[in-house]
XYZ file of C-alpha atoms in Angstrom:
590
model
C 331.388 -76.314 -164.580
C 333.620 -74.054 -162.578
C 332.132 -75.409 -159.355
C 332.751 -79.025 -160.543
C 336.199 -78.242 -161.455
C 336.912 -76.598 -158.197
C 335.399 -79.696 -156.327
C 337.471 -82.253 -158.211
C 340.608 -80.171 -157.490
C 339.642 -80.013 -153.796
C 339.149 -83.910 -153.804
C 342.521 -84.456 -155.300
C 344.253 -82.247 -152.591
C 342.665 -84.313 -149.792
C 343.020 -87.662 -151.641
C 344.545 -90.282 -149.434
C 346.892 -93.118 -150.425
C 345.852 -96.699 -149.540
C 347.528 -98.393 -146.758
C 349.645 -100.770 -148.544
C 353.135 -101.325 -149.771
C 354.221 -99.921 -153.204
C 353.893 -102.435 -155.950
C 353.011 -105.465 -153.760
C 355.561 -107.071 -151.487
C 358.373 -106.840 -153.918
C 360.530 -103.732 -153.624
C 362.331 -101.987 -156.468
C 365.185 -101.113 -154.077
C 367.627 -103.568 -152.588
C 366.563 -105.147 -149.352
C 370.082 -105.505 -147.785
C 369.944 -103.537 -144.410
C 370.020 -105.431 -141.146
C 368.829 -104.192 -137.734
C 372.445 -103.468 -136.940
C 372.730 -101.262 -140.022
C 369.733 -99.372 -139.124
C 370.755 -98.769 -135.565
C 374.249 -97.481 -136.939
C 372.326 -95.191 -139.385
C 370.134 -93.727 -136.681
C 373.023 -93.395 -134.109
C 375.357 -91.852 -136.794
C 372.723 -89.354 -137.872
C 371.655 -88.240 -134.338
C 375.007 -88.406 -132.488
C 376.884 -85.738 -134.418
C 379.408 -83.265 -133.368
C 376.786 -81.780 -131.017
C 377.688 -84.386 -128.453
C 381.109 -82.801 -128.217
C 379.862 -79.210 -127.849
C 376.120 -79.013 -126.660
C 376.677 -80.442 -123.324
C 379.255 -77.696 -122.373
C 377.018 -74.907 -123.623
C 374.010 -75.918 -121.791
C 375.759 -76.850 -118.594
C 377.655 -73.628 -118.314
C 374.672 -71.235 -118.843
C 371.548 -73.093 -118.364
C 371.680 -76.228 -116.130
C 374.990 -76.839 -114.492
C 375.387 -80.477 -113.429
C 371.739 -80.961 -113.876
C 372.509 -81.246 -117.687
C 372.119 -84.950 -117.110
C 368.479 -84.414 -116.162
C 368.086 -82.163 -119.172
C 369.215 -85.105 -121.387
C 366.994 -87.506 -119.630
C 363.889 -85.158 -120.049
C 364.883 -84.567 -123.780
C 365.298 -88.316 -124.272
C 361.923 -89.125 -122.857
C 360.277 -86.430 -125.062
C 362.026 -87.569 -128.086
C 360.867 -91.213 -127.328
C 357.315 -90.077 -127.803
C 358.014 -89.279 -131.419
C 360.318 -92.315 -131.730
C 357.455 -94.684 -130.734
C 355.148 -93.118 -133.214
C 357.692 -93.653 -136.042
C 358.230 -97.208 -134.787
C 354.580 -98.170 -135.233
C 354.269 -96.576 -138.588
C 357.552 -98.273 -139.704
C 356.028 -101.660 -138.704
C 352.733 -100.697 -140.260
C 353.977 -99.221 -143.645
C 357.479 -100.357 -144.484
C 358.011 -98.198 -147.438
C 360.381 -95.384 -148.400
C 359.178 -91.880 -147.602
C 359.019 -91.726 -143.842
C 356.669 -88.967 -142.586
C 355.703 -88.065 -146.142
C 354.178 -91.387 -146.816
C 352.511 -91.459 -143.432
C 350.824 -88.141 -143.834
C 349.671 -89.151 -147.403
C 348.017 -92.278 -145.893
C 346.320 -90.280 -143.136
C 345.770 -86.690 -143.949
C 345.837 -86.330 -147.796
C 347.797 -85.350 -150.767
C 348.327 -81.614 -150.122
C 349.599 -82.220 -146.579
C 351.809 -84.933 -147.793
C 353.389 -82.732 -150.382
C 354.056 -80.002 -147.767
C 355.623 -82.637 -145.549
C 357.778 -84.050 -148.134
C 358.770 -80.721 -149.524
C 359.686 -79.597 -146.018
C 361.774 -82.718 -145.388
C 363.811 -82.197 -148.482
C 364.508 -78.595 -147.428
C 365.534 -80.020 -143.844
C 367.867 -82.636 -145.275
C 369.447 -80.280 -147.680
C 370.192 -77.686 -145.113
C 371.246 -80.329 -142.559
C 373.681 -81.885 -145.088
C 375.238 -78.629 -146.076
C 375.501 -77.409 -142.453
C 377.319 -80.495 -141.409
C 379.665 -80.303 -144.444
C 380.590 -76.841 -143.524
C 381.083 -77.946 -139.865
C 383.532 -80.693 -141.201
C 385.338 -78.128 -143.327
C 385.748 -75.837 -140.255
C 387.066 -78.607 -138.163
C 389.691 -79.341 -140.660
C 390.430 -75.683 -141.084
C 391.044 -75.266 -137.311
C 393.388 -78.325 -137.339
C 395.448 -76.597 -139.979
C 395.647 -73.364 -138.109
C 392.964 -71.591 -140.323
C 395.296 -71.666 -143.388
C 392.661 -72.922 -145.665
C 390.060 -70.262 -144.824
C 392.743 -67.509 -145.104
C 393.855 -68.774 -148.492
C 390.226 -69.073 -149.879
C 389.262 -65.688 -148.547
C 392.269 -63.992 -150.148
C 391.636 -65.732 -153.570
C 387.790 -66.093 -153.777
C 386.359 -63.594 -151.370
C 382.679 -63.000 -151.851
C 380.855 -59.829 -150.789
C 377.233 -60.861 -151.343
C 374.657 -60.421 -148.771
C 373.540 -63.931 -147.066
C 376.300 -65.740 -148.859
C 379.447 -67.063 -147.273
C 382.520 -65.076 -146.974
C 384.323 -67.441 -149.498
C 383.388 -70.604 -151.411
C 383.957 -73.576 -149.447
C 385.440 -76.048 -152.021
C 386.279 -78.531 -149.230
C 382.612 -78.851 -148.343
C 381.796 -79.191 -152.027
C 384.149 -81.917 -152.503
C 383.074 -83.754 -149.325
C 379.468 -83.825 -150.251
C 380.125 -84.883 -153.733
C 382.232 -87.719 -152.517
C 379.685 -89.064 -150.176
C 376.997 -88.780 -152.893
C 379.245 -91.282 -154.825
C 379.215 -93.501 -151.863
C 375.404 -93.327 -151.750
C 375.123 -94.148 -155.580
C 377.047 -97.396 -154.911
C 374.302 -98.850 -152.822
C 372.645 -98.936 -149.353
C 374.843 -101.698 -148.079
C 378.044 -99.765 -148.855
C 376.564 -96.602 -147.323
C 375.700 -98.532 -144.206
C 379.224 -100.060 -143.916
C 380.847 -96.699 -144.074
C 378.299 -95.398 -141.546
C 379.000 -98.263 -139.203
C 382.774 -97.626 -139.339
C 382.509 -94.058 -138.441
C 379.731 -94.524 -135.849
C 381.770 -97.283 -134.138
C 384.834 -95.023 -133.859
C 382.820 -92.309 -132.526
C 381.264 -94.537 -129.730
C 384.778 -95.659 -128.886
C 385.964 -92.028 -128.260
C 382.876 -91.161 -126.349
C 383.400 -94.323 -124.126
C 387.098 -93.011 -123.584
C 385.559 -89.622 -122.538
C 383.116 -91.258 -120.141
C 385.687 -93.450 -118.497
C 388.216 -90.567 -118.296
C 385.620 -88.303 -116.590
C 384.934 -90.952 -113.849
C 388.666 -91.638 -113.365
C 389.647 -87.950 -113.134
C 386.366 -86.518 -112.000
C 385.455 -84.940 -108.615
C 381.971 -85.329 -107.107
C 382.495 -82.019 -105.252
C 381.972 -80.301 -108.632
C 378.280 -81.229 -108.264
C 378.044 -79.505 -104.946
C 379.819 -76.214 -105.608
C 379.179 -73.107 -103.433
C 379.685 -69.423 -103.553
C 383.052 -69.912 -101.734
C 384.284 -72.189 -104.611
C 383.072 -69.577 -107.006
C 385.059 -66.646 -105.466
C 388.191 -68.939 -105.228
C 387.823 -69.639 -108.999
C 387.603 -65.932 -109.758
C 390.492 -64.878 -107.572
C 392.790 -67.791 -109.075
C 391.779 -67.118 -112.822
C 393.480 -64.527 -115.055
C 390.442 -64.950 -117.472
C 387.529 -64.101 -115.138
C 385.358 -62.832 -118.011
C 385.052 -66.380 -119.377
C 383.530 -67.674 -116.087
C 379.967 -68.450 -116.369
C 377.261 -67.616 -113.803
C 377.169 -69.530 -110.439
C 373.447 -69.440 -109.916
C 372.657 -70.835 -106.573
C 375.309 -73.460 -106.711
C 374.796 -77.184 -106.043
C 373.662 -79.814 -108.521
C 370.675 -77.693 -109.873
C 372.192 -74.225 -109.772
C 369.649 -72.540 -112.096
C 366.528 -74.200 -110.781
C 363.765 -76.043 -112.398
C 363.410 -73.303 -115.051
C 367.012 -73.876 -116.039
C 366.402 -77.631 -116.316
C 363.415 -77.020 -118.700
C 365.274 -74.471 -120.787
C 368.115 -76.934 -121.043
C 365.900 -79.774 -122.061
C 364.342 -77.703 -124.764
C 367.811 -77.216 -126.180
C 368.910 -80.740 -125.740
C 365.691 -82.003 -127.557
C 367.373 -81.092 -130.899
C 370.259 -83.256 -130.005
C 367.960 -86.242 -130.542
C 366.839 -85.224 -134.013
C 367.932 -87.644 -136.706
C 366.578 -91.015 -135.716
C 363.654 -90.500 -138.316
C 366.130 -91.354 -141.123
C 365.627 -95.037 -140.200
C 362.051 -94.899 -141.182
C 363.119 -93.872 -144.884
C 364.829 -97.315 -145.180
C 361.618 -99.264 -145.061
C 362.036 -100.611 -148.514
C 365.691 -101.547 -147.977
C 365.396 -103.322 -144.630
C 365.522 -107.130 -144.674
C 362.671 -107.302 -142.122
C 361.307 -103.842 -141.974
C 358.327 -104.555 -139.523
C 360.774 -105.857 -136.991
C 363.924 -103.902 -137.713
C 362.609 -100.459 -137.911
C 361.007 -100.332 -134.423
C 363.955 -101.947 -132.904
C 366.450 -99.665 -134.797
C 364.548 -96.538 -133.557
C 364.265 -97.602 -130.034
C 368.003 -98.857 -129.631
C 369.393 -95.909 -131.518
C 367.577 -93.421 -129.064
C 368.780 -95.536 -126.178
C 372.469 -95.385 -127.319
C 372.268 -91.720 -128.008
C 370.829 -90.979 -124.532
C 373.444 -93.118 -122.766
C 376.155 -91.293 -124.770
C 374.855 -87.813 -124.033
C 374.357 -88.672 -120.406
C 377.707 -90.143 -120.022
C 379.507 -87.239 -121.816
C 377.648 -84.573 -119.790
C 378.258 -86.280 -116.457
C 382.091 -86.801 -117.171
C 382.360 -83.139 -118.332
C 380.622 -81.583 -115.233
C 382.680 -84.047 -112.993
C 386.071 -82.961 -114.658
C 385.572 -79.196 -114.661
C 383.367 -76.900 -112.568
C 380.375 -76.031 -114.693
C 380.995 -72.279 -114.626
C 384.631 -72.826 -115.902
C 383.522 -74.967 -118.917
C 384.817 -73.627 -122.271
C 381.616 -73.187 -124.383
C 383.358 -73.533 -127.859
C 385.646 -76.638 -127.115
C 384.535 -78.039 -123.786
C 386.148 -81.473 -123.946
C 389.569 -80.560 -125.109
C 389.754 -77.758 -122.561
C 388.458 -80.244 -119.832
C 391.218 -82.694 -120.441
C 393.714 -79.770 -120.219
C 392.173 -78.826 -116.977
C 392.838 -82.334 -115.576
C 396.261 -82.580 -116.979
C 395.395 -84.907 -119.880
C 396.357 -82.583 -122.711
C 397.156 -85.329 -125.367
C 393.618 -86.745 -125.001
C 392.321 -83.583 -126.827
C 393.658 -85.172 -130.084
C 391.444 -88.235 -129.434
C 388.472 -85.844 -128.993
C 389.348 -84.167 -132.328
C 389.330 -87.559 -134.105
C 386.026 -88.526 -132.549
C 384.618 -85.102 -133.701
C 385.598 -85.802 -137.307
C 384.131 -89.239 -137.058
C 380.876 -87.988 -135.625
C 380.666 -85.203 -138.448
C 381.228 -87.926 -141.009
C 378.537 -90.429 -139.728
C 376.142 -87.479 -139.269
C 376.669 -86.178 -142.814
C 375.948 -89.570 -144.285
C 372.962 -89.916 -141.958
C 371.647 -86.541 -143.298
C 372.188 -87.458 -147.003
C 370.986 -90.899 -146.920
C 367.180 -90.181 -146.315
C 367.012 -87.284 -148.768
C 366.970 -89.263 -152.018
C 364.562 -91.677 -150.552
C 361.991 -89.049 -149.901
C 362.407 -87.646 -153.348
C 362.026 -91.174 -154.747
C 358.731 -91.765 -152.762
C 357.311 -88.430 -154.054
C 358.377 -88.940 -157.595
C 356.709 -92.524 -157.440
C 353.476 -90.981 -156.234
C 353.670 -88.271 -159.117
C 354.184 -85.323 -156.852
C 357.638 -84.687 -158.343
C 359.116 -85.460 -161.769
C 358.654 -89.176 -162.205
C 362.132 -89.491 -163.732
C 363.556 -88.889 -160.264
C 362.186 -92.314 -159.114
C 364.306 -94.209 -161.644
C 366.240 -97.026 -159.957
C 369.533 -98.289 -161.124
C 369.247 -101.912 -162.253
C 372.572 -103.158 -160.703
C 372.879 -101.057 -157.494
C 369.225 -100.851 -156.989
C 369.369 -97.232 -155.641
C 367.310 -94.180 -156.780
C 370.385 -92.918 -158.638
C 368.890 -89.673 -160.156
C 367.431 -88.591 -156.896
C 370.638 -89.303 -155.165
C 372.786 -87.146 -157.686
C 370.258 -84.348 -157.682
C 369.907 -84.049 -154.021
C 373.589 -84.431 -153.450
C 374.487 -81.793 -156.056
C 371.860 -79.392 -154.402
C 373.367 -79.981 -151.025
C 376.945 -79.553 -152.239
C 375.846 -76.235 -153.991
C 374.372 -74.857 -150.791
C 377.540 -75.965 -148.720
C 379.742 -74.217 -151.406
C 378.171 -70.721 -151.289
C 375.759 -70.347 -148.370
C 376.214 -69.319 -144.758
C 373.743 -71.675 -143.270
C 373.732 -70.651 -139.627
C 370.589 -68.575 -140.173
C 368.635 -71.388 -141.672
C 369.008 -73.875 -138.874
C 365.841 -72.988 -137.317
C 364.040 -73.371 -140.676
C 365.377 -76.988 -140.715
C 364.028 -77.491 -137.198
C 360.448 -76.504 -138.353
C 360.628 -79.237 -141.002
C 361.564 -81.783 -138.400
C 359.146 -80.732 -135.757
C 356.305 -80.623 -138.426
C 357.103 -84.066 -139.605
C 357.123 -85.413 -135.922
C 353.670 -83.858 -135.291
C 352.183 -85.422 -138.446
C 353.518 -88.902 -137.730
C 351.921 -88.640 -134.132
C 348.724 -87.417 -135.587
C 348.855 -90.340 -138.304
C 349.320 -92.965 -135.457
C 346.506 -91.497 -133.426
C 344.039 -91.522 -136.451
C 344.994 -94.855 -138.064
C 344.711 -96.841 -134.811
C 340.975 -96.107 -134.773
C 340.255 -96.682 -138.456
C 338.504 -99.944 -139.750
C 340.586 -102.619 -141.561
C 340.780 -101.568 -145.285
C 340.965 -105.228 -146.146
C 337.643 -106.205 -144.813
C 335.778 -108.593 -146.945
C 332.298 -107.876 -148.283
C 330.760 -110.145 -145.824
C 332.705 -108.447 -142.916
C 331.607 -105.034 -144.166
C 327.965 -106.099 -144.520
C 328.159 -107.486 -140.940
C 329.349 -104.203 -139.644
C 326.675 -102.235 -141.434
C 324.057 -104.526 -139.981
C 325.509 -103.891 -136.620
C 325.395 -100.236 -137.214
C 321.867 -100.413 -138.484
C 320.367 -101.913 -135.371
C 321.342 -98.979 -133.056
C 320.181 -96.609 -135.792
C 316.757 -98.098 -135.756
C 316.715 -97.916 -131.915
C 317.777 -94.318 -132.003
C 315.062 -93.376 -134.575
C 312.375 -95.077 -132.314
C 313.534 -92.695 -129.483
C 313.751 -89.796 -131.611
C 310.219 -88.820 -130.650
C 311.464 -88.023 -127.209
C 312.950 -84.538 -127.545
C 315.209 -84.646 -124.578
C 316.791 -87.894 -125.692
C 318.295 -86.532 -128.931
C 321.527 -84.779 -127.489
C 321.988 -87.243 -124.640
C 321.856 -90.213 -127.123
C 324.481 -88.558 -129.189
C 326.836 -88.039 -126.365
C 326.121 -91.524 -125.053
C 326.982 -93.034 -128.424
C 330.315 -91.019 -128.452
C 331.297 -92.040 -124.925
C 329.927 -95.519 -125.063
C 330.035 -96.864 -128.600
C 328.105 -100.234 -129.255
C 330.606 -101.807 -131.700
C 333.834 -103.316 -130.314
C 335.654 -103.049 -133.666
C 336.322 -99.716 -135.580
C 333.538 -98.723 -138.036
C 333.546 -96.059 -140.763
C 331.472 -93.857 -138.324
C 333.846 -94.276 -135.510
C 336.862 -93.634 -137.613
C 335.338 -90.450 -138.957
C 334.610 -89.453 -135.269
C 338.285 -89.833 -134.328
C 339.418 -88.226 -137.407
C 337.314 -85.004 -136.590
C 338.194 -85.103 -132.965
C 341.978 -85.447 -133.762
C 341.811 -82.439 -136.280
C 340.090 -80.333 -133.487
C 342.518 -81.457 -131.029
C 345.429 -80.383 -133.255
C 343.879 -76.912 -133.727
C 343.207 -76.560 -129.887
C 346.818 -77.688 -129.021
C 348.224 -75.219 -131.476
C 346.327 -72.355 -129.942
C 347.346 -73.460 -126.334
C 350.932 -73.667 -127.388
C 350.851 -70.250 -129.100
C 349.631 -68.794 -125.755
C 352.309 -70.737 -123.769
C 355.157 -69.746 -126.072
C 354.321 -66.142 -126.835
C 352.547 -64.791 -123.694
C 353.776 -66.969 -120.851
C 354.149 -63.998 -118.476
C 350.623 -62.957 -118.937
C 349.396 -66.604 -118.276
C 351.492 -67.198 -115.174
C 350.999 -63.882 -113.589
C 347.331 -64.714 -113.349
C 345.930 -62.504 -116.047
C 342.232 -63.302 -116.191
C 341.947 -63.415 -119.940
C 344.861 -65.656 -120.620
C 344.132 -67.891 -117.636
C 340.547 -68.330 -118.306
C 341.411 -69.072 -122.127
C 344.057 -71.637 -121.281
C 341.719 -73.278 -118.712
C 338.911 -73.543 -121.345
C 341.323 -75.052 -123.831
C 342.433 -77.594 -121.404
C 338.930 -78.687 -120.572
C 338.104 -79.028 -124.233
C 341.214 -81.074 -125.005
C 340.539 -83.361 -122.051
C 336.929 -83.890 -123.040
C 337.875 -84.599 -126.714
C 340.666 -86.887 -125.597
C 338.104 -88.968 -123.521
C 335.875 -89.264 -126.604
C 338.783 -90.597 -128.655
C 339.847 -93.012 -125.895
C 336.339 -94.509 -125.805
C 336.335 -95.350 -129.500
C 337.156 -99.025 -130.494
C 340.718 -99.632 -131.781
C 341.865 -101.599 -134.717
C 343.199 -104.876 -133.418
C 345.267 -105.792 -136.540
C 348.516 -107.322 -135.078
C 351.661 -105.406 -135.703
C 355.284 -106.056 -134.496
C 355.055 -102.711 -132.539
C 352.269 -100.563 -131.271
C 352.406 -97.210 -129.395
C 351.119 -97.852 -125.868
C 348.800 -95.463 -123.933
C 346.775 -94.208 -126.870
C 345.738 -91.444 -127.352
C 347.737 -89.884 -124.618
C 351.278 -90.469 -125.889
C 350.779 -89.146 -129.415
C 349.008 -85.978 -128.123
C 351.923 -85.348 -125.823
C 354.249 -85.714 -128.758
C 352.120 -83.240 -130.773
C 351.973 -80.757 -127.958
C 355.803 -80.721 -127.394
C 356.489 -80.357 -131.123
C 353.970 -77.704 -131.660
C 355.223 -75.807 -128.539
C 358.707 -75.798 -129.870
C 357.539 -74.650 -133.269
C 355.565 -71.731 -131.843
C 358.967 -70.465 -130.324
C 360.315 -69.997 -133.797
C 360.679 -66.260 -134.958
C 358.489 -64.571 -137.459
C 361.527 -64.496 -139.890
C 361.806 -68.268 -139.728
C 358.094 -68.766 -140.527
C 358.536 -66.256 -143.455
C 361.358 -68.270 -144.792
C 359.301 -71.355 -144.450
C 356.439 -69.777 -146.446
C 358.879 -68.869 -149.249
C 360.065 -72.403 -149.470
C 356.384 -73.541 -149.757
C 355.821 -71.089 -152.634
C 358.807 -72.448 -154.487
C 357.370 -75.887 -154.102
C 354.127 -74.812 -155.755
């Protein structure tokens, strides 16, 4: 009896959801979002205040003028995940994003972990952006708000903020009210803020090329010495490196690209709007691709303009653009930058809050959270209870918690989701069509039966056994996916995920041993690479599902595997403390 109970429980944990839309073709949510709405949502969520700060910090200490190459590498890396989201958005146009994708592919337990982690990421992201908004307003007022609150409501509790941030609380609750009104209203507000943000960034881009100097991409030791002698604040000068366009070498470009990768996080919120898009199979892929393209152009333009306006070692890390305009004699332009920062924070906050109730709604619909959270308002057709609960939780976090220590925890959730989506695309492309008729299934079984009889007739030859198995893996007879070929790909993909995790752990934790030629680490990495290449070849040889979609990831299985590798490598760089916090959140979810 106990064994049977354990077996049934295990089957529930790995139970997979059918690959179909909820409740047929009719969605309970309002289908009102156009492709433009989704692009604005993706750009607004991705292109936050980091565009005004990140370029300066990376250029000064890690990459110099080669910051533009860093953003190019980061954009290409992000596109790997973006393409996987685009295919799944075209394949399963439902709310839930990577939660739903992992439920369809991996099973219920992994889906719950993914969804629960996404909720954590969105809550921390929303609260962090709200506190950044409050901090921006506070700096404009000369820090009078923070001083007043600290004198009246000072908190002396470990891991809590120095004072309750009532401004952040009110802002999150205000935007929660906008989300409750409906998806179209939220999209309109997002388009307004995103449009203003892009106008400001266009102004920065043009200003940089008007006031810029190409010599700043060819700086030498003599220029650096002149800057030191002419500055009264020499301690603020960054390192020169070797000068020129790539002053910190290829290593600096890679380190800068790893930092810039997080600047492209946020486009996945588009995939959560599958049940609210007018034409999701077309709009979601286009929305993801165009949002990533616009964000790359914005980051590229701002970083190029900044390094042309100011020598990279003189960039002010905390406020690079306002100080750059002061440097070139355009002081009043810093107020335009301040307005753009507030618009970017506003659109980023809405972009972080929009997908949160959609994931909760999807999990409640499937019974993994309280079903009451899936209630949809009859008039606005929004998941109103999930929206209010998630907004209240984010507002409470913004009110009391200092969230800078939890940003890495948010990154784990995002990278895990990206990896699972890439894994899901890799597996599903090689699975047989779930809608095959009985006649088609019988035909496939007959096709499979023929080679089986042939193999059994040759089984009497001992040396043919292993070679036949390898030959069937590398040269499958069927031209369409079968249950057997699908299981082969599924097993190979799981093994690849394990091997890539071990390889990334070695690269992230013991790089010095590996690149110094240590025999143990070098041999281990070499064997892992050989196994990965061999298993990848087996997957590549299996027949793919030819069901037509509006968008498909090219170059399977290479692109999804590259995405899994990059995301896993970045996760392996997280600290032990961050992983412990992640474990605590998982325990809370249980």
